[in-house]
């Protein structure tokens, strides 16, 4: 056990950061105050914003960006533009209201027409604007929705509002769920004074082949920096006419950006969720990047069994509130005393195997889902492995039960064994010895968002002194020369 040698956990990072910074200025007081007041850590918005204030550039006067004194990007710098429809908003708004924070997030839902006056506009929804008429534009896509013209123009209409201090225009659908703190964390890595187009692809190869590998899928959401938006709005209406046969609004945007010469910067936390079936495998093997968005959640099974999708997202929000950056982050480790492998997707699920499965295998998504358009078993733009029908080749699965903060910088998440009714469990004694454990408890330190600006490395974990019912796992930064290597 080497739990006291946590080379890259949050505390040592902060000690280093504080030392570095106090050499430049007297900002160490700020760090002290971040951690001296417990209640400040509960609110992750505050946590993220304050931690994100640490940027060496800010304290380096000879290196100030674009002349002004540099301020780290925060939530107020993002203007959201959500594509909505006045007739369906009432059914769709629940996804948006999960992440929208009145008075904190800025932006609008753009509607096709004024909503009926009979009901007041909900104050939990973003305020709405009615899009300009688009009937003057050419449109020649058969069996498509003309509304894609209107949605493509949201970025232009948002820009033309001329609001102050906007660094990023973030577009999403009415069924996009954003993880706002993580979105800020991701965008803060980039210089908003340059021209950036940031988002993600589809998970289904067939979709990328049909639409494009070079575009940010609109439902997963994408971000356009201010200087890029400024160039885009000049040419967008012309593009809309020129690409009149295109299917989606996102394709029109990408076609236009390609004329400006700006490629997509892919960020792995944007999820279009172009899959059918059970998204479990996808979420249980998330890449090493903050979770930024989900889309299409009405088209897949609930992410937690036995709950509807909205309740599932609220459940995932419990650990997310405690440690946004760590949510769904993957760690794998072995217990050589019992020849077990454990695969953690923090805040969501644990898989236990009574055998030593390679790290490479564990990083592949279990194929619990099918492709979006044709419902096939493959291909995807991520590595997958089959979910065996033989229960003796499947992991024993646990789902998040509860999440709490322990002390100032630690969390404890508890996962409960899932019984897949109707599917026999494996009768072998090695499986029975795993199944005897009803819970897995995972402890970890709150992840410093700065970690996502460094060279990526999966965090390490260890399994230790389990009591009768509970397997205990500790996640921590890896030590030098540490690897998940079978004997
Ligand atoms: C400040 O920026 C300059 C120019 O980029 C660099 O040479 C110098 O090392 C930086 N100083 C610190 C303390 O980071
Ligand atoms: C940043 O640089 C500009 C000139 O490039 C200078 O006018 C300004 O005062 C600098 N800001 C700070 C905070 O040093
Ligand atoms: C965000 O940054 C701006 C500077 O651009 C600052 O005025 C504002 O107070 C910051 N907001 C938060 C919530 O930290
Ligand atoms: C673990 O596996 C190794 C071979 O991979 C074997 O030699 C050892 O006996 C096993 N230990 C247990 C406790 O099953
Ligand atoms: C596991 O976590 C639960 C809280 O969810 C706690 O009550 C229990 O004592 C923990 N068990 C162990 C062995 O740490
Ligand atoms: C049992 O597992 C198989 C393979 O994943 C799945 O197709 C089937 O639906 C499961 N049965 C039940 C009742 O859940």
Coordinates of C-alpha atoms and ligand atoms in Angstrom, one line a residue:
X1 CA 0.0 0.0 0.0
X2 CA 1.4 3.4 -0.9
X3 CA -1.5 5.6 -0.1
X4 CA 0.6 8.3 1.4
X5 CA 2.7 8.7 -1.8
X6 CA 0.1 10.4 -4.0
X7 CA 2.3 12.1 -6.5
X8 CA -0.3 13.9 -8.5
X9 CA -3.2 14.1 -6.3
X10 CA -4.9 17.4 -5.7
X11 CA -3.1 18.3 -2.5
X12 CA 0.5 18.1 -3.7
X13 CA -0.6 19.9 -6.9
X14 CA -1.9 22.7 -4.7
X15 CA 1.2 22.8 -2.6
X16 CA 3.3 23.1 -5.8
X17 CA 0.9 25.6 -7.3
X18 CA 0.9 27.7 -4.1
X19 CA 4.7 27.7 -4.0
X20 CA 5.0 28.7 -7.6
X21 CA 2.5 31.4 -7.3
X22 CA 3.6 32.8 -4.1
X23 CA 7.0 33.4 -5.8
X24 CA 5.2 35.6 -8.3
X25 CA 2.5 37.2 -6.3
X26 CA 0.7 36.7 -3.1
X27 CA -2.1 34.5 -4.4
X28 CA -1.5 31.7 -2.0
X29 CA -4.1 33.4 0.2
X30 CA -6.6 32.7 -2.5
X31 CA -5.8 29.0 -2.4
X32 CA -6.0 29.0 1.3
X33 CA -9.4 30.4 1.2
X34 CA -10.6 27.9 -1.4
X35 CA -9.9 25.1 0.9
X36 CA -10.4 26.8 4.3
X37 CA -14.1 27.1 3.9
X38 CA -15.9 23.7 3.6
X39 CA -19.1 25.1 2.2
X40 CA -17.2 26.6 -0.8
X41 CA -16.3 23.1 -2.0
X42 CA -19.9 21.9 -2.0
X43 CA -20.8 24.3 -4.7
X44 CA -18.9 23.1 -7.7
X45 CA -19.6 26.2 -9.7
X46 CA -17.7 28.2 -7.1
X47 CA -15.1 25.5 -6.8
X48 CA -14.5 25.3 -10.5
X49 CA -14.4 29.0 -11.0
X50 CA -12.0 29.7 -8.2
X51 CA -9.7 26.8 -9.0
X52 CA -9.8 27.9 -12.6
X53 CA -8.5 31.3 -11.6
X54 CA -5.1 29.6 -11.3
X55 CA -3.4 30.3 -14.5
X56 CA 0.3 31.1 -14.5
X57 CA -0.2 33.4 -17.5
X58 CA -2.3 35.6 -15.4
X59 CA 0.5 36.4 -13.1
X60 CA 3.1 36.8 -15.7
X61 CA 3.1 40.4 -16.8
X62 CA 5.5 39.9 -19.6
X63 CA 3.2 37.3 -21.2
X64 CA -0.3 38.9 -21.2
X65 CA -2.7 37.7 -23.9
X66 CA -3.9 40.2 -26.5
X67 CA -3.0 43.2 -24.4
X68 CA -5.6 43.0 -21.7
X69 CA -5.0 41.6 -18.3
X70 CA -5.9 38.0 -18.8
X71 CA -9.0 36.6 -17.0
X72 CA -9.6 32.8 -17.0
X73 CA -12.7 31.9 -19.0
X74 CA -15.7 31.4 -16.7
X75 CA -19.4 30.6 -17.2
X76 CA -20.3 34.2 -17.9
X77 CA -18.2 34.2 -21.1
X78 CA -20.4 31.6 -22.8
X79 CA -23.5 32.5 -24.7
X80 CA -25.7 29.4 -25.3
X81 CA -27.9 29.1 -28.3
X82 CA -30.4 26.2 -28.1
X83 CA -32.4 25.1 -31.1
X84 CA -36.0 24.8 -29.9
X85 CA -39.6 24.6 -31.2
X86 CA -42.4 26.3 -29.5
X87 CA -44.8 23.4 -29.8
X88 CA -42.4 20.8 -28.3
X89 CA -40.6 22.9 -25.8
X90 CA -42.8 21.7 -22.9
X91 CA -41.8 18.1 -23.6
X92 CA -38.2 18.8 -24.2
X93 CA -37.4 21.5 -21.6
X94 CA -36.7 18.9 -18.9
X95 CA -33.3 18.0 -20.4
X96 CA -32.4 21.7 -20.7
X97 CA -33.6 22.6 -17.3
X98 CA -31.3 19.9 -15.8
X99 CA -28.3 22.0 -16.6
X100 CA -29.6 25.5 -17.1
X101 CA -28.8 27.8 -14.1
X102 CA -31.0 30.9 -14.2
X103 CA -28.9 34.0 -13.5
X104 CA -25.7 32.2 -14.1
X105 CA -25.8 30.7 -17.6
X106 CA -26.4 33.1 -20.4
X107 CA -28.2 32.4 -23.6
X108 CA -31.5 31.7 -25.3
X109 CA -33.7 29.0 -26.7
X110 CA -34.5 30.0 -30.3
X111 CA -38.1 29.2 -31.3
X112 CA -39.8 29.0 -34.6
X113 CA -42.7 31.1 -33.4
X114 CA -43.9 32.9 -30.3
X115 CA -45.0 30.3 -27.6
X116 CA -48.7 30.3 -26.8
X117 CA -49.7 33.0 -24.3
X118 CA -51.9 30.7 -22.4
X119 CA -49.0 29.5 -20.2
X120 CA -46.3 31.7 -18.8
X121 CA -42.8 30.9 -20.0
X122 CA -41.1 28.8 -17.3
X123 CA -38.5 30.7 -15.3
X124 CA -36.5 27.5 -15.0
X125 CA -36.0 27.5 -18.8
X126 CA -33.6 29.8 -20.6
X127 CA -35.3 32.9 -22.0
X128 CA -36.5 32.5 -25.5
X129 CA -36.1 34.4 -28.7
X130 CA -38.1 33.9 -31.9
X131 CA -35.8 33.2 -34.9
X132 CA -35.9 35.4 -38.0
X133 CA -37.9 34.2 -40.9
X134 CA -35.9 31.9 -43.2
X135 CA -38.4 31.5 -46.1
X136 CA -36.1 33.5 -48.4
X137 CA -33.4 30.8 -48.4
X138 CA -33.1 28.0 -50.9
X139 CA -33.8 24.6 -49.6
X140 CA -33.7 21.4 -51.6
X141 CA -33.3 18.5 -49.1
X142 CA -36.1 16.0 -49.5
X143 CA -37.4 14.3 -46.4
X144 CA -35.5 16.7 -44.2
X145 CA -36.6 19.4 -41.9
X146 CA -36.5 22.9 -43.2
X147 CA -36.0 24.0 -39.6
X148 CA -32.3 23.1 -40.0
X149 CA -31.9 26.5 -41.8
X150 CA -33.3 28.4 -38.9
X151 CA -31.1 26.4 -36.4
X152 CA -28.0 27.0 -38.4
X153 CA -28.6 30.7 -38.2
X154 CA -28.8 30.7 -34.3
X155 CA -25.0 31.4 -34.1
X156 CA -25.5 34.4 -36.3
X157 CA -28.5 35.7 -34.5
X158 CA -26.8 35.2 -31.2
X159 CA -23.7 37.1 -32.4
X160 CA -25.9 39.9 -33.7
X161 CA -27.3 40.5 -30.2
X162 CA -24.0 42.2 -29.6
X163 CA -23.8 41.1 -25.9
X164 CA -20.8 42.1 -23.8
X165 CA -17.9 39.9 -22.9
X166 CA -18.9 36.8 -25.0
X167 CA -15.9 34.6 -25.7
X168 CA -17.7 31.4 -26.9
X169 CA -20.9 30.7 -28.7
X170 CA -22.1 27.2 -27.6
X171 CA -24.8 25.6 -29.7
X172 CA -27.0 22.7 -28.6
X173 CA -30.3 21.0 -29.3
X174 CA -33.3 21.1 -27.0
X175 CA -32.4 17.6 -25.9
X176 CA -28.7 18.3 -25.2
X177 CA -27.6 17.9 -21.6
X178 CA -24.5 20.0 -20.9
X179 CA -22.2 19.5 -17.9
X180 CA -21.6 23.2 -17.6
X181 CA -18.6 23.3 -15.2
X182 CA -16.7 20.8 -17.4
X183 CA -17.6 22.7 -20.5
X184 CA -16.0 25.8 -18.9
X185 CA -13.0 23.7 -17.9
X186 CA -12.6 22.5 -21.5
X187 CA -13.0 25.9 -23.2
X188 CA -10.7 27.5 -20.6
X189 CA -7.9 25.5 -22.1
X190 CA -8.2 27.4 -25.4
X191 CA -7.3 31.0 -26.2
X192 CA -10.7 32.5 -27.1
X193 CA -8.9 35.2 -29.1
X194 CA -8.1 32.7 -31.8
X195 CA -10.6 31.0 -34.1
X196 CA -11.7 27.7 -32.7
X197 CA -14.5 25.3 -33.6
X198 CA -14.7 22.7 -30.9
X199 CA -16.9 19.6 -30.6
X200 CA -17.2 15.9 -31.3
X201 CA -18.1 13.3 -34.0
X202 CA -20.8 10.7 -34.1
X203 CA -20.1 7.4 -32.4
X204 CA -21.6 5.5 -35.4
X205 CA -19.2 5.2 -38.4
X206 CA -22.2 5.1 -40.7
X207 CA -23.2 8.6 -39.5
X208 CA -19.8 10.0 -40.1
X209 CA -19.6 8.5 -43.5
X210 CA -23.0 9.9 -44.4
X211 CA -22.6 13.3 -42.9
X212 CA -19.0 14.0 -42.1
X213 CA -16.0 13.2 -40.0
X214 CA -15.0 16.8 -40.0
X215 CA -18.0 18.3 -38.4
X216 CA -19.1 18.8 -34.8
X217 CA -22.4 17.0 -34.4
X218 CA -24.9 19.6 -33.3
X219 CA -26.7 17.5 -30.7
X220 CA -23.5 16.8 -28.8
X221 CA -23.1 20.6 -28.8
X222 CA -20.2 22.6 -30.2
X223 CA -18.4 25.8 -29.4
X224 CA -17.3 28.6 -31.7
X225 CA -14.9 31.3 -30.4
X226 CA -15.9 34.9 -30.8
X227 CA -13.4 35.8 -33.5
X228 CA -14.5 32.8 -35.5
X229 CA -18.2 33.7 -35.1
X230 CA -17.4 37.2 -36.3
X231 CA -16.1 35.7 -39.6
X232 CA -18.8 33.1 -39.8
X233 CA -21.7 35.5 -39.6
X234 CA -20.4 37.4 -42.6
X235 CA -20.6 34.4 -44.9
X236 CA -23.2 32.2 -43.3
X237 CA -26.3 33.2 -45.2
X238 CA -24.5 32.7 -48.5
X239 CA -23.4 29.2 -47.3
X240 CA -27.0 28.4 -46.4
X241 CA -28.1 29.1 -50.0
X242 CA -25.1 27.3 -51.5
X243 CA -25.5 24.1 -49.5
X244 CA -29.3 24.0 -49.9
X245 CA -29.4 20.2 -50.2
X246 CA -27.7 19.5 -46.9
X247 CA -29.5 17.6 -44.2
X248 CA -28.6 19.2 -40.9
X249 CA -27.8 22.6 -39.4
X250 CA -24.5 21.3 -38.2
X251 CA -23.5 20.3 -41.7
X252 CA -24.2 23.8 -43.0
X253 CA -22.1 25.3 -40.2
X254 CA -19.2 23.0 -41.0
X255 CA -19.4 23.6 -44.7
X256 CA -19.2 27.3 -44.1
X257 CA -16.3 27.0 -41.6
X258 CA -14.4 24.9 -44.1
X259 CA -14.6 27.9 -46.5
X260 CA -13.0 30.0 -43.8
X261 CA -10.4 27.1 -43.4
X262 CA -11.1 26.3 -39.7
X263 CA -11.1 22.6 -39.0
X264 CA -12.8 20.9 -36.0
X265 CA -10.9 20.6 -32.8
X266 CA -12.2 17.4 -31.3
X267 CA -12.8 17.2 -27.6
X268 CA -13.7 13.7 -26.3
X269 CA -16.2 14.8 -23.7
X270 CA -18.9 15.9 -26.2
X271 CA -21.3 13.0 -26.8
X272 CA -23.7 13.0 -29.7
X273 CA -24.9 9.5 -28.4
X274 CA -25.6 8.3 -31.9
X275 CA -26.4 4.8 -30.6
X276 CA -29.4 2.6 -29.8
X277 CA -29.9 0.2 -27.0
X278 CA -28.1 0.5 -23.7
X279 CA -25.5 3.2 -23.4
X280 CA -23.9 1.5 -20.4
X281 CA -20.8 0.3 -22.2
X282 CA -20.1 3.8 -23.6
X283 CA -20.3 5.5 -20.2
X284 CA -18.4 2.8 -18.4
X285 CA -15.3 3.3 -20.6
X286 CA -15.2 7.1 -21.0
X287 CA -12.0 8.5 -22.5
X288 CA -9.7 10.6 -20.4
X289 CA -11.4 13.9 -20.8
X290 CA -14.1 15.8 -18.8
X291 CA -17.7 14.8 -19.5
X292 CA -19.1 17.7 -21.4
X293 CA -22.5 16.6 -22.9
X294 CA -25.0 14.0 -23.7
X295 CA -27.6 13.9 -26.5
X296 CA -30.4 11.6 -27.8
X297 CA -31.1 10.3 -24.3
X298 CA -34.7 9.7 -25.3
X299 CA -33.5 7.1 -27.8
X300 CA -31.4 4.9 -25.5
X301 CA -32.1 3.0 -22.3
X302 CA -31.9 4.8 -19.0
X303 CA -28.3 5.1 -17.8
X304 CA -29.3 3.7 -14.4
X305 CA -31.4 0.5 -14.4
X306 CA -34.9 0.8 -13.0
X307 CA -35.1 4.6 -13.3
X308 CA -36.3 7.0 -16.0
X309 CA -33.8 9.0 -17.8
X310 CA -34.4 12.3 -16.0
X311 CA -34.0 10.6 -12.6
X312 CA -30.9 8.9 -13.9
X313 CA -29.3 12.2 -14.8
X314 CA -30.2 13.6 -11.4
X315 CA -28.6 10.6 -9.9
X316 CA -25.4 11.1 -11.9
X317 CA -25.6 14.8 -10.8
X318 CA -24.9 13.7 -7.2
X319 CA -21.3 12.7 -7.7
X320 CA -20.9 15.3 -10.4
X321 CA -21.7 18.1 -8.0
X322 CA -19.0 16.8 -5.7
X323 CA -16.3 16.4 -8.3
X324 CA -17.3 17.4 -11.8
X325 CA -14.0 16.7 -13.5
X326 CA -13.8 13.1 -12.2
X327 CA -17.3 12.2 -13.3
X328 CA -17.1 9.0 -15.5
X329 CA -13.3 9.0 -15.3
X330 CA -11.9 5.6 -15.7
X331 CA -9.5 3.8 -13.5
X332 CA -8.4 0.1 -13.5
X333 CA -6.4 -2.0 -11.1
X334 CA -5.8 -5.5 -9.9
X335 CA -5.9 -7.3 -6.6
X336 CA -3.2 -10.0 -6.8
X337 CA -4.3 -11.7 -3.6
X338 CA -7.5 -12.8 -5.3
X339 CA -6.7 -12.3 -9.0
X340 CA -9.4 -9.7 -9.4
X341 CA -9.6 -6.8 -11.9
X342 CA -11.6 -3.7 -11.0
X343 CA -12.8 -1.2 -13.6
X344 CA -14.2 2.1 -12.2
X345 CA -16.2 4.7 -14.0
X346 CA -16.3 7.2 -11.3
X347 CA -19.7 8.3 -10.1
X348 CA -21.5 5.7 -12.3
X349 CA -20.4 2.1 -12.3
X350 CA -17.8 -0.5 -11.2
X351 CA -17.1 -3.8 -13.0
X352 CA -15.4 -6.6 -11.1
X353 CA -13.8 -9.6 -12.8
X354 CA -12.5 -12.6 -10.9
X355 CA -9.6 -12.8 -13.3
X356 CA -6.8 -10.5 -14.6
X357 CA -8.2 -8.7 -17.6
X358 CA -5.7 -6.4 -19.5
X359 CA -5.9 -2.6 -19.1
X360 CA -6.4 -2.5 -22.9
X361 CA -9.4 -4.8 -22.7
X362 CA -10.9 -2.8 -19.9
X363 CA -10.6 0.4 -21.8
X364 CA -12.8 -0.9 -24.5
X365 CA -16.5 -0.2 -24.3
X366 CA -18.7 -3.3 -23.7
X367 CA -21.0 -3.5 -26.7
X368 CA -24.3 -3.0 -25.0
X369 CA -25.5 -0.7 -27.8
X370 CA -26.1 -0.7 -31.6
X371 CA -25.4 1.7 -34.4
X372 CA -27.7 4.7 -34.8
X373 CA -29.1 4.4 -38.3
X374 CA -29.1 0.7 -39.0
X375 CA -29.0 -0.9 -35.5
X376 CA -26.0 -3.0 -36.3
X377 CA -23.5 -4.3 -33.8
X378 CA -20.7 -2.3 -35.4
X379 CA -18.7 -0.3 -36.5
X380 CA -18.2 2.5 -34.1
X381 CA -15.6 5.3 -33.9
X382 CA -14.5 3.8 -30.5
X383 CA -13.1 0.4 -29.6
X384 CA -15.7 -2.0 -28.4
X385 CA -15.7 -5.6 -27.2
X386 CA -18.7 -8.0 -27.2
X387 CA -20.9 -8.5 -24.1
X388 CA -20.8 -12.3 -23.7
X389 CA -23.9 -14.3 -23.3
X390 CA -22.0 -16.5 -20.9
X391 CA -22.5 -15.1 -17.4
X392 CA -19.1 -16.5 -16.5
X393 CA -17.4 -14.2 -19.0
X394 CA -19.2 -11.1 -17.9
X395 CA -18.2 -8.7 -15.1
X396 CA -20.1 -8.4 -11.9
X397 CA -21.6 -5.0 -12.2
X398 CA -22.2 -2.3 -9.5
X399 CA -24.1 1.0 -10.0
X400 CA -23.7 4.2 -8.0
X401 CA -25.8 4.1 -4.8
X402 CA -24.6 7.3 -3.1
X403 CA -22.0 10.0 -3.1
X404 CA -20.7 12.1 -0.3
X405 CA -17.9 14.4 0.5
X406 CA -15.5 13.3 3.3
X407 CA -13.4 16.0 4.9
X408 CA -12.2 18.8 2.8
X409 CA -10.9 17.3 -0.4
X410 CA -12.1 13.7 -0.5
X411 CA -15.2 12.0 -1.7
X412 CA -16.7 8.6 -1.0
X413 CA -18.9 7.0 -3.6
X414 CA -20.7 3.7 -2.9
X415 CA -21.8 1.3 -5.7
X416 CA -24.3 -1.4 -5.2
X417 CA -24.3 -4.8 -7.0
X418 CA -26.7 -5.0 -9.8
X419 CA -28.8 -8.1 -10.2
X420 CA -29.6 -8.6 -13.9
X421 CA -33.0 -10.4 -13.4
X422 CA -33.6 -13.1 -15.9
X423 CA -30.0 -13.6 -16.7
X424 CA -28.5 -16.4 -14.6
X425 CA -25.4 -15.5 -12.7
X426 CA -22.3 -17.5 -13.0
X427 CA -22.2 -20.5 -10.6
X428 CA -18.4 -20.8 -10.5
X429 CA -16.8 -20.3 -7.1
X430 CA -14.6 -17.5 -8.2
X431 CA -17.7 -15.6 -9.3
X432 CA -19.5 -16.5 -6.1
X433 CA -16.7 -15.0 -4.1
X434 CA -17.1 -11.7 -5.9
X435 CA -20.9 -11.7 -5.8
X436 CA -20.7 -12.1 -2.0
X437 CA -19.8 -8.4 -2.0
X438 CA -22.9 -6.2 -2.1
X439 CA -21.1 -2.9 -2.2
X440 CA -17.9 -1.3 -3.5
X441 CA -16.7 1.9 -1.7
X442 CA -14.5 4.2 -3.7
X443 CA -12.5 7.0 -2.1
X444 CA -10.7 9.7 -4.1
X445 CA -9.5 13.3 -3.9
X446 CA -11.4 16.0 -5.7
X447 CA -9.7 16.2 -9.1
X448 CA -7.9 19.5 -9.8
X449 CA -9.1 20.7 -13.2
X450 CA -5.6 21.7 -14.0
X451 CA -4.9 18.0 -14.6
X452 CA -6.8 18.2 -17.9
X453 CA -4.3 20.8 -19.1
X454 CA -1.4 18.4 -18.5
X455 CA -0.3 15.4 -20.5
X456 CA -3.1 12.9 -20.0
X457 CA -2.7 9.9 -17.7
X458 CA -5.3 7.7 -16.3
X459 CA -5.4 7.7 -12.5
X460 CA -4.4 4.6 -10.6
X461 CA -6.3 2.7 -8.0
X462 CA -5.9 0.0 -5.5
X463 CA -8.2 -2.5 -3.8
X464 CA -7.6 -3.0 -0.1
X465 CA -8.7 -4.6 3.1
X466 CA -12.3 -5.3 2.2
X467 CA -14.7 -6.1 5.0
X468 CA -17.3 -8.8 4.6
X469 CA -19.7 -7.0 2.4
X470 CA -17.8 -4.1 1.0
X471 CA -14.9 -4.0 -1.5
X472 CA -12.8 -0.9 -0.9
X473 CA -11.1 0.9 -3.7
X474 CA -8.9 4.0 -3.5
X475 CA -8.3 6.1 -6.6
X476 CA -5.1 8.3 -6.6
X477 CA -2.5 9.7 -8.9
X478 CA -0.1 7.1 -10.2
X479 CA 3.4 6.8 -8.9
X480 CA 6.4 6.8 -11.1
X481 CA 6.9 3.4 -12.8
X482 CA 3.4 2.3 -11.8
X483 CA 1.4 0.3 -14.3
X484 CA -1.4 -2.2 -14.4
X485 CA 0.7 -5.2 -15.3
X486 CA -0.3 -8.8 -14.8
X487 CA 2.5 -11.1 -13.5
Ligands
LIG1 C1 6.7 34.7 -18.3 O1 6.6 34.7 -19.7 C2 7.8 34.8 -20.4 C3 7.5 34.9 -21.9 O2 6.6 34.0 -22.3 C4 8.7 33.6 -20.1 O3 9.9 33.6 -20.7 C5 8.9 33.5 -18.5 O4 9.6 32.3 -18.2 C6 7.6 33.5 -17.8 N1 7.8 33.6 -16.4 C7 7.1 32.8 -15.5 C8 7.5 33.1 -14.1 O5 6.3 32.0 -15.8
LIG2 C1 -0.5 43.8 -21.4 O1 0.2 44.3 -22.6 C2 -0.2 45.5 -23.1 C3 0.6 45.8 -24.3 O2 0.7 44.7 -25.2 C4 -0.1 46.6 -22.1 O3 -0.5 47.8 -22.6 C5 -0.8 46.2 -20.8 O4 -0.6 47.2 -19.8 C6 -0.4 44.9 -20.3 N1 -1.2 44.4 -19.2 C7 -0.7 44.1 -18.0 C8 -1.7 43.7 -17.0 O5 0.5 44.0 -17.8
LIG3 C1 -15.8 36.0 -15.0 O1 -14.8 36.8 -15.6 C2 -15.1 38.2 -15.7 C3 -14.0 38.9 -16.4 O2 -14.1 38.7 -17.8 C4 -15.3 38.7 -14.3 O3 -15.7 40.1 -14.4 C5 -16.4 38.0 -13.6 O4 -16.5 38.4 -12.3 C6 -16.1 36.5 -13.6 N1 -17.3 35.8 -13.2 C7 -17.3 34.8 -12.3 C8 -18.5 34.1 -12.0 O5 -16.2 34.4 -11.8
LIG4 C1 -3.5 -16.0 -9.6 O1 -3.1 -16.4 -10.9 C2 -1.8 -17.0 -11.0 C3 -1.5 -17.2 -12.4 O2 -1.9 -16.2 -13.3 C4 -1.8 -18.2 -10.1 O3 -0.4 -18.7 -10.2 C5 -2.2 -17.9 -8.7 O4 -2.2 -19.1 -8.0 C6 -3.5 -17.3 -8.7 N1 -3.9 -16.9 -7.3 C7 -5.1 -17.0 -6.8 C8 -5.3 -16.6 -5.4 O5 -6.0 -17.6 -7.4
LIG5 C1 -19.0 2.2 2.6 O1 -19.8 3.4 2.4 C2 -20.9 3.6 3.2 C3 -21.5 4.9 2.9 O2 -22.1 4.8 1.6 C4 -20.6 3.6 4.7 O3 -21.8 3.6 5.5 C5 -19.8 2.3 5.0 O4 -19.4 2.3 6.3 C6 -18.6 2.1 4.1 N1 -18.0 0.8 4.3 C7 -16.7 0.7 4.4 C8 -16.2 -0.7 4.8 O5 -15.9 1.6 4.3
LIG6 C1 -29.4 -11.4 -20.8 O1 -28.3 -11.0 -21.5 C2 -28.4 -11.0 -22.9 C3 -27.0 -10.6 -23.4 O2 -26.7 -9.3 -23.2 C4 -29.4 -10.0 -23.3 O3 -29.6 -10.0 -24.7 C5 -30.7 -10.4 -22.6 O4 -31.7 -9.4 -22.9 C6 -30.6 -10.5 -21.1 N1 -31.8 -11.0 -20.5 C7 -32.5 -10.3 -19.7 C8 -33.8 -10.9 -19.2 O5 -32.1 -9.2 -19.2

